[in-house]
Short mmCIF file of C-alpha atoms and ligand atoms in Angstrom, two decimals:
data_model
loop_
_atom_site.label_atom_id
_atom_site.label_comp_id
_atom_site.label_asym_id
_atom_site.label_seq_id
_atom_site.Cartn_x
_atom_site.Cartn_y
_atom_site.Cartn_z
CA MET A 1 7.50 12.41 -13.23
CA ALA A 2 5.58 13.96 -10.66
CA ILE A 3 5.38 13.55 -7.01
CA LEU A 4 1.71 12.76 -6.31
CA THR A 5 -0.18 13.70 -3.11
CA ILE A 6 -0.93 10.99 -0.60
CA LEU A 7 -4.39 10.80 1.06
CA TYR A 8 -4.49 10.49 4.94
CA TYR A 9 -6.42 8.40 7.14
CA PRO A 10 -9.46 8.69 7.66
CA ASP A 11 -10.00 10.33 4.26
CA PRO A 12 -13.16 8.48 2.97
CA ARG A 13 -11.23 7.99 -0.34
CA LEU A 14 -8.95 5.38 1.17
CA TYR A 15 -12.16 3.25 1.48
CA GLN A 16 -12.83 3.29 -2.46
CA VAL A 17 -12.37 0.02 -4.30
CA ALA A 18 -9.83 -0.03 -6.98
CA LYS A 19 -10.85 -1.35 -10.62
CA PRO A 20 -8.48 -3.55 -12.68
CA VAL A 21 -6.60 -2.25 -15.27
CA ALA A 22 -7.94 -3.01 -18.85
CA ARG A 23 -4.63 -2.34 -20.57
CA VAL A 24 -1.30 -1.61 -19.67
CA ASP A 25 -0.67 1.48 -21.67
CA ALA A 26 1.46 4.62 -21.47
CA THR A 27 -1.30 6.13 -19.15
CA ILE A 28 -0.44 3.22 -16.48
CA ARG A 29 3.26 3.41 -16.98
CA ARG A 30 3.02 7.09 -16.30
CA LEU A 31 1.28 6.39 -13.11
CA VAL A 32 3.57 3.74 -12.02
CA ASN A 33 6.49 6.06 -12.75
CA ASP A 34 4.81 8.71 -10.53
CA MET A 35 4.01 6.48 -7.79
CA ALA A 36 7.48 5.41 -7.93
CA GLU A 37 8.85 8.58 -7.46
CA THR A 38 6.28 9.45 -4.78
CA MET A 39 7.42 6.27 -2.79
CA TYR A 40 10.95 7.00 -3.23
CA ALA A 41 10.60 10.61 -1.98
CA VAL A 42 8.53 10.23 1.04
CA PRO A 43 10.22 7.48 1.63
CA GLY A 44 8.34 4.58 1.91
CA ILE A 45 8.95 0.67 0.97
CA GLY A 46 5.22 0.42 -1.07
CA LEU A 47 2.61 2.45 -2.24
CA ALA A 48 -0.80 1.37 -3.71
CA ALA A 49 -2.68 3.78 -6.33
CA THR A 50 -5.61 4.07 -3.83
CA GLN A 51 -3.23 6.26 -1.67
CA VAL A 52 -2.91 8.89 -4.45
CA ASP A 53 -6.53 9.05 -5.39
CA MET A 54 -6.18 6.64 -8.42
CA HIS A 55 -8.68 3.83 -7.92
CA LEU A 56 -7.10 1.35 -10.15
CA GLN A 57 -5.13 -1.68 -9.25
CA VAL A 58 -1.65 -0.89 -9.52
CA ILE A 59 1.14 -1.25 -6.70
CA VAL A 60 4.77 -0.30 -6.43
CA ILE A 61 7.18 -1.81 -4.05
CA ASP A 62 10.86 -1.53 -3.16
CA ILE A 63 12.10 -3.04 -0.13
CA SER A 64 15.79 -3.29 -1.14
CA GLU A 65 18.24 -1.54 1.13
CA ASP A 66 19.53 0.72 -1.65
CA LYS A 67 16.29 1.53 -3.40
CA SER A 68 17.21 -0.43 -6.43
CA GLN A 69 14.69 -2.98 -6.93
CA LEU A 70 11.51 -1.65 -7.84
CA GLN A 71 8.69 -4.12 -8.09
CA VAL A 72 5.49 -3.30 -9.95
CA PHE A 73 2.33 -5.40 -9.67
CA ILE A 74 -0.79 -4.76 -11.86
CA ASN A 75 -3.93 -6.20 -10.99
CA PRO A 76 -2.43 -8.46 -8.39
CA LYS A 77 -4.21 -11.53 -6.77
CA ILE A 78 -3.09 -13.72 -3.94
CA VAL A 79 -3.19 -17.09 -5.25
CA ASN A 80 -1.79 -19.18 -2.25
CA SER A 81 -1.00 -18.22 1.22
CA SER A 82 0.18 -20.32 4.36
CA GLY A 83 1.58 -19.57 7.81
CA SER A 84 1.42 -16.58 10.00
CA GLN A 85 3.39 -13.78 11.07
CA ASP A 86 3.23 -10.86 13.22
CA TYR A 87 4.89 -7.73 11.94
CA GLU A 88 4.87 -3.87 13.10
CA GLU A 89 3.27 -1.86 10.39
CA GLY A 90 3.41 1.51 9.30
CA CYS A 91 1.58 3.31 6.52
CA LEU A 92 2.23 6.51 4.59
CA SER A 93 -1.22 7.14 4.79
CA VAL A 94 -1.42 6.79 8.89
CA PRO A 95 1.94 8.79 9.43
CA GLY A 96 3.48 8.34 12.89
CA ILE A 97 1.58 5.14 13.65
CA TYR A 98 3.13 1.62 14.10
CA GLU A 99 1.19 -1.21 14.98
CA ASN A 100 1.37 -4.90 14.96
CA VAL A 101 -0.75 -6.96 12.31
CA THR A 102 -1.05 -10.60 11.78
CA ARG A 103 -0.83 -11.61 8.26
CA ALA A 104 0.08 -14.83 6.15
CA GLU A 105 3.74 -15.79 6.52
CA LYS A 106 4.17 -16.73 2.67
CA ILE A 107 2.15 -16.05 -0.15
CA THR A 108 2.06 -16.55 -3.93
CA VAL A 109 1.14 -13.52 -6.02
CA GLU A 110 -0.08 -13.44 -9.77
CA ALA A 111 -0.10 -9.94 -11.32
CA LEU A 112 1.05 -8.04 -14.76
CA GLY A 113 4.18 -6.49 -14.84
CA VAL A 114 4.80 -2.83 -16.14
CA ASP A 115 5.47 -4.44 -19.56
CA GLY A 116 1.90 -5.95 -19.34
CA LYS A 117 3.06 -9.64 -19.17
CA PRO A 118 1.73 -11.78 -16.42
CA PHE A 119 3.95 -13.15 -13.69
CA LYS A 120 3.84 -15.25 -10.72
CA LEU A 121 6.08 -14.73 -7.57
CA GLY A 122 6.43 -16.39 -4.16
CA ALA A 123 7.13 -14.06 -1.28
CA GLU A 124 7.68 -14.29 2.48
CA ARG A 125 8.35 -12.05 5.53
CA LEU A 126 8.69 -8.16 4.90
CA LEU A 127 7.77 -8.73 0.81
CA ALA A 128 4.79 -10.82 1.86
CA VAL A 129 3.66 -8.15 4.57
CA CYS A 130 3.96 -5.39 2.11
CA ILE A 131 2.28 -7.11 -0.80
CA GLN A 132 -0.83 -8.08 1.43
CA HIS A 133 -0.76 -4.31 3.16
CA GLU A 134 -0.85 -2.92 -0.63
CA ILE A 135 -3.45 -5.18 -2.05
CA ASP A 136 -5.97 -4.23 1.23
CA HIS A 137 -5.35 -0.55 0.16
CA LEU A 138 -6.59 -1.55 -3.54
CA LYS A 139 -9.64 -3.11 -1.30
CA GLY A 140 -10.39 0.16 0.33
CA LYS A 141 -8.91 -1.46 3.56
CA VAL A 142 -6.19 0.28 5.85
CA PHE A 143 -4.31 -1.62 8.18
CA VAL A 144 -5.51 0.14 11.41
CA GLU A 145 -8.87 -1.59 10.37
CA TYR A 146 -7.23 -4.86 12.02
CA LEU A 147 -6.93 -3.04 15.48
CA SER A 148 -9.42 -2.62 18.03
CA GLN A 149 -12.12 0.02 17.76
CA LEU A 150 -10.83 1.74 20.50
CA LYS A 151 -7.05 1.93 19.13
CA GLN A 152 -8.75 2.99 15.98
CA ALA A 153 -10.64 5.86 17.73
CA ARG A 154 -7.28 6.96 19.36
CA ILE A 155 -5.55 7.05 15.97
CA LYS A 156 -8.36 8.70 14.05
CA ASN A 157 -8.39 11.83 16.94
CA LYS A 158 -4.78 12.08 16.90
CA LEU A 159 -4.48 12.37 13.15
CA LYS A 160 -7.24 14.99 12.88
CA LYS A 161 -5.52 16.79 15.74
CA ARG A 162 -2.42 16.66 13.96
CA LEU A 163 -3.89 17.97 10.71
CA ARG A 164 -5.30 20.99 12.56
CA VAL A 165 -1.80 22.11 13.66
CA THR A 166 -0.12 21.34 10.31
CA MET A 167 -2.70 22.92 7.96
O1 LIG B 1 6.35 2.26 4.02
C1 LIG B 1 5.87 1.27 4.59
N1 LIG B 1 6.32 0.71 5.57
C2 LIG B 1 5.57 -0.38 5.85
C3 LIG B 1 6.06 -1.02 7.08
C4 LIG B 1 5.58 -2.35 7.70
C5 LIG B 1 4.64 -2.69 6.86
C6 LIG B 1 4.04 -2.45 5.86
C7 LIG B 1 4.49 -1.17 5.30
S1 LIG B 1 3.85 -0.13 3.50
C8 LIG B 1 4.32 1.31 4.01
C9 LIG B 1 4.19 2.03 2.99
C10 LIG B 1 2.60 2.32 2.60
O2 LIG B 1 2.00 2.74 3.31
N2 LIG B 1 2.23 1.43 1.52
O3 LIG B 1 0.92 1.08 1.44
NI1 LIG B 2 0.08 1.92 3.49
#
């Protein structure tokens, strides 16, 4: 296993669109393991392959209290959504920034598991937020893009300044 390097907004590689996984093989299983290790190390509740500069449709999520419930979504598709909810979101690629985003309250997602088998899952509240946030990453979208242009500009400046100080 390995800890992977996370890209920081506004890195242009975060805007790349991820390709579907053709076959869930040993390479993909290794990517899933490394992404999970990286997510737990930071720590975060989700991670999309885009964030570690791998442009494949792979997501890991664990919203459990004791970090014992890893969920893997390969080639995920939201096939149903309803309602709306506001949630104060953060992102490992936008460290230290927390802003309210409105998303669907309930979703149904279809994906492949790490065993390569298709499954269908209903999700609501935080899990629904997290799945939508991660699928956005796969489409090259970061949550700050839901905010006003002014807020986006301020966040970019803040992160660029911080990078200058710490690197
Ligand atoms: O760790 C994370 N926490 C979080 C909190 C509220 C809404 C979404 C998230 S996802 C984030 C991890 C991350 O950046 N995934 O892409
Ligand atoms: Ni994120």
